[in-house]
Amino acid sequence: ANARYLLEQLTALGFTRKYTGEFFHEFVTVSDVPAAKALAALEEKGILGGFPLDEHRILWCCTEVNTKEEMDAVVQILKEVQ
C-alpha cells in the first residue's frame, strides 16, 4: 500500500509510471526533471531517494517501514524541484 501511495503522489507531480505491470515495493517513474537533480534535492534533506536508471528514469522502493510523513516529505521536496 505504501508503494502505491507514493506512486500516486509522484504521478500527481507529473512523474509517469514507466511500466504498467503489477508491482510490490518497487516501481519506475519517468519525468522531465532530471533524475540527478531530483535525487540531489532529496539527498540535501537527508533522504535517500530512488536509484537513477538514466537521465529521466528513477527506480523507487517503498515498504512498510516508510511512513506517510516520510513519503509526503519526499513529495514536498520534489514539488520544489519541478
PDB file of C-alpha atoms in Angstrom:
ATOM      1  CA  ALA A   1       0.000   0.000   0.000  1.00  0.00           C
ATOM      2  CA  ASN A   2       2.870   2.418   0.739  1.00  0.00           C
ATOM      3  CA  ALA A   3       4.428   1.983  -2.690  1.00  0.00           C
ATOM      4  CA  ARG A   4       1.078   2.612  -4.339  1.00  0.00           C
ATOM      5  CA  TYR A   5       0.551   5.735  -2.209  1.00  0.00           C
ATOM      6  CA  LEU A   6       3.977   7.106  -3.165  1.00  0.00           C
ATOM      7  CA  LEU A   7       3.344   6.351  -6.831  1.00  0.00           C
ATOM      8  CA  GLU A   8       0.014   8.219  -6.693  1.00  0.00           C
ATOM      9  CA  GLN A   9       1.691  11.237  -5.119  1.00  0.00           C
ATOM     10  CA  LEU A  10       4.549  11.232  -7.647  1.00  0.00           C
ATOM     11  CA  THR A  11       2.071  10.889 -10.504  1.00  0.00           C
ATOM     12  CA  ALA A  12       0.250  13.982  -9.252  1.00  0.00           C
ATOM     13  CA  LEU A  13       3.568  15.851  -9.590  1.00  0.00           C
ATOM     14  CA  GLY A  14       3.991  14.810 -13.203  1.00  0.00           C
ATOM     15  CA  PHE A  15       6.104  11.703 -12.788  1.00  0.00           C
ATOM     16  CA  THR A  16       4.850   8.966 -15.112  1.00  0.00           C
ATOM     17  CA  ARG A  17       4.877   5.280 -14.306  1.00  0.00           C
ATOM     18  CA  LYS A  18       7.146   3.568 -16.837  1.00  0.00           C
ATOM     19  CA  TYR A  19       5.795   0.014 -16.628  1.00  0.00           C
ATOM     20  CA  THR A  20       2.145  -0.899 -16.237  1.00  0.00           C
ATOM     21  CA  GLY A  21       2.555  -4.399 -14.798  1.00  0.00           C
ATOM     22  CA  GLU A  22       1.945  -5.411 -11.215  1.00  0.00           C
ATOM     23  CA  PHE A  23       4.495  -4.369  -8.590  1.00  0.00           C
ATOM     24  CA  PHE A  24       5.083  -4.918  -4.906  1.00  0.00           C
ATOM     25  CA  HIS A  25       7.622  -2.480  -3.421  1.00  0.00           C
ATOM     26  CA  GLU A  26       9.440  -1.137  -6.474  1.00  0.00           C
ATOM     27  CA  PHE A  27       8.373   0.887  -9.496  1.00  0.00           C
ATOM     28  CA  VAL A  28       9.996   3.066 -12.161  1.00  0.00           C
ATOM     29  CA  THR A  29       8.995   6.633 -12.994  1.00  0.00           C
ATOM     30  CA  VAL A  30       9.888   8.933 -15.874  1.00  0.00           C
ATOM     31  CA  SER A  31       9.977  12.701 -15.511  1.00  0.00           C
ATOM     32  CA  ASP A  32      11.064  15.816 -17.380  1.00  0.00           C
ATOM     33  CA  VAL A  33      13.017  16.701 -14.243  1.00  0.00           C
ATOM     34  CA  PRO A  34      16.499  15.178 -14.497  1.00  0.00           C
ATOM     35  CA  ALA A  35      16.825  12.210 -12.153  1.00  0.00           C
ATOM     36  CA  ALA A  36      20.110  13.521 -10.766  1.00  0.00           C
ATOM     37  CA  LYS A  37      18.513  16.870  -9.880  1.00  0.00           C
ATOM     38  CA  ALA A  38      15.526  15.260  -8.145  1.00  0.00           C
ATOM     39  CA  LEU A  39      17.653  12.823  -6.167  1.00  0.00           C
ATOM     40  CA  ALA A  40      20.178  15.522  -5.213  1.00  0.00           C
ATOM     41  CA  ALA A  41      17.352  17.638  -3.752  1.00  0.00           C
ATOM     42  CA  LEU A  42      16.240  14.679  -1.631  1.00  0.00           C
ATOM     43  CA  GLU A  43      19.808  13.924  -0.551  1.00  0.00           C
ATOM     44  CA  GLU A  44      20.281  17.541   0.589  1.00  0.00           C
ATOM     45  CA  LYS A  45      17.434  16.919   3.062  1.00  0.00           C
ATOM     46  CA  GLY A  46      18.916  13.613   4.252  1.00  0.00           C
ATOM     47  CA  ILE A  47      16.564  11.424   2.236  1.00  0.00           C
ATOM     48  CA  LEU A  48      17.823   8.500   0.200  1.00  0.00           C
ATOM     49  CA  GLY A  49      15.631   8.688  -2.893  1.00  0.00           C
ATOM     50  CA  GLY A  50      15.383   6.196  -5.678  1.00  0.00           C
ATOM     51  CA  PHE A  51      18.035   4.705  -7.936  1.00  0.00           C
ATOM     52  CA  PRO A  52      18.689   6.634 -11.153  1.00  0.00           C
ATOM     53  CA  LEU A  53      18.337   4.355 -14.175  1.00  0.00           C
ATOM     54  CA  ASP A  54      19.179   7.054 -16.695  1.00  0.00           C
ATOM     55  CA  GLU A  55      18.757  10.803 -17.127  1.00  0.00           C
ATOM     56  CA  HIS A  56      14.992  10.787 -16.580  1.00  0.00           C
ATOM     57  CA  ARG A  57      14.050   7.408 -15.056  1.00  0.00           C
ATOM     58  CA  ILE A  58      14.154   6.568 -11.336  1.00  0.00           C
ATOM     59  CA  LEU A  59      13.604   3.209  -9.647  1.00  0.00           C
ATOM     60  CA  TRP A  60      11.753   3.805  -6.377  1.00  0.00           C
ATOM     61  CA  CYS A  61      11.363   1.386  -3.474  1.00  0.00           C
ATOM     62  CA  CYS A  62       8.842   1.904  -0.699  1.00  0.00           C
ATOM     63  CA  THR A  63       7.988  -0.625   2.012  1.00  0.00           C
ATOM     64  CA  GLU A  64       6.013  -0.912   5.222  1.00  0.00           C
ATOM     65  CA  VAL A  65       8.842   0.791   7.143  1.00  0.00           C
ATOM     66  CA  ASN A  66       8.274   4.042   5.230  1.00  0.00           C
ATOM     67  CA  THR A  67       5.786   6.307   6.965  1.00  0.00           C
ATOM     68  CA  LYS A  68       3.221   8.516   5.269  1.00  0.00           C
ATOM     69  CA  GLU A  69       5.046  11.533   6.709  1.00  0.00           C
ATOM     70  CA  GLU A  70       8.315  10.398   5.089  1.00  0.00           C
ATOM     71  CA  MET A  71       6.614   9.871   1.737  1.00  0.00           C
ATOM     72  CA  ASP A  72       4.884  13.250   1.984  1.00  0.00           C
ATOM     73  CA  ALA A  73       8.273  14.861   2.714  1.00  0.00           C
ATOM     74  CA  VAL A  74       9.673  13.306  -0.468  1.00  0.00           C
ATOM     75  CA  VAL A  75       6.766  14.697  -2.465  1.00  0.00           C
ATOM     76  CA  GLN A  76       7.103  18.162  -0.915  1.00  0.00           C
ATOM     77  CA  ILE A  77      10.811  18.333  -1.763  1.00  0.00           C
ATOM     78  CA  LEU A  78      10.161  17.186  -5.325  1.00  0.00           C
ATOM     79  CA  LYS A  79       7.457  19.847  -5.733  1.00  0.00           C
ATOM     80  CA  GLU A  80      10.169  22.454  -5.200  1.00  0.00           C
ATOM     81  CA  VAL A  81      12.416  20.836  -7.833  1.00  0.00           C
ATOM     82  CA  GLN A  82       9.741  20.989 -10.527  1.00  0.00           C
TER      83      GLN A  82
END
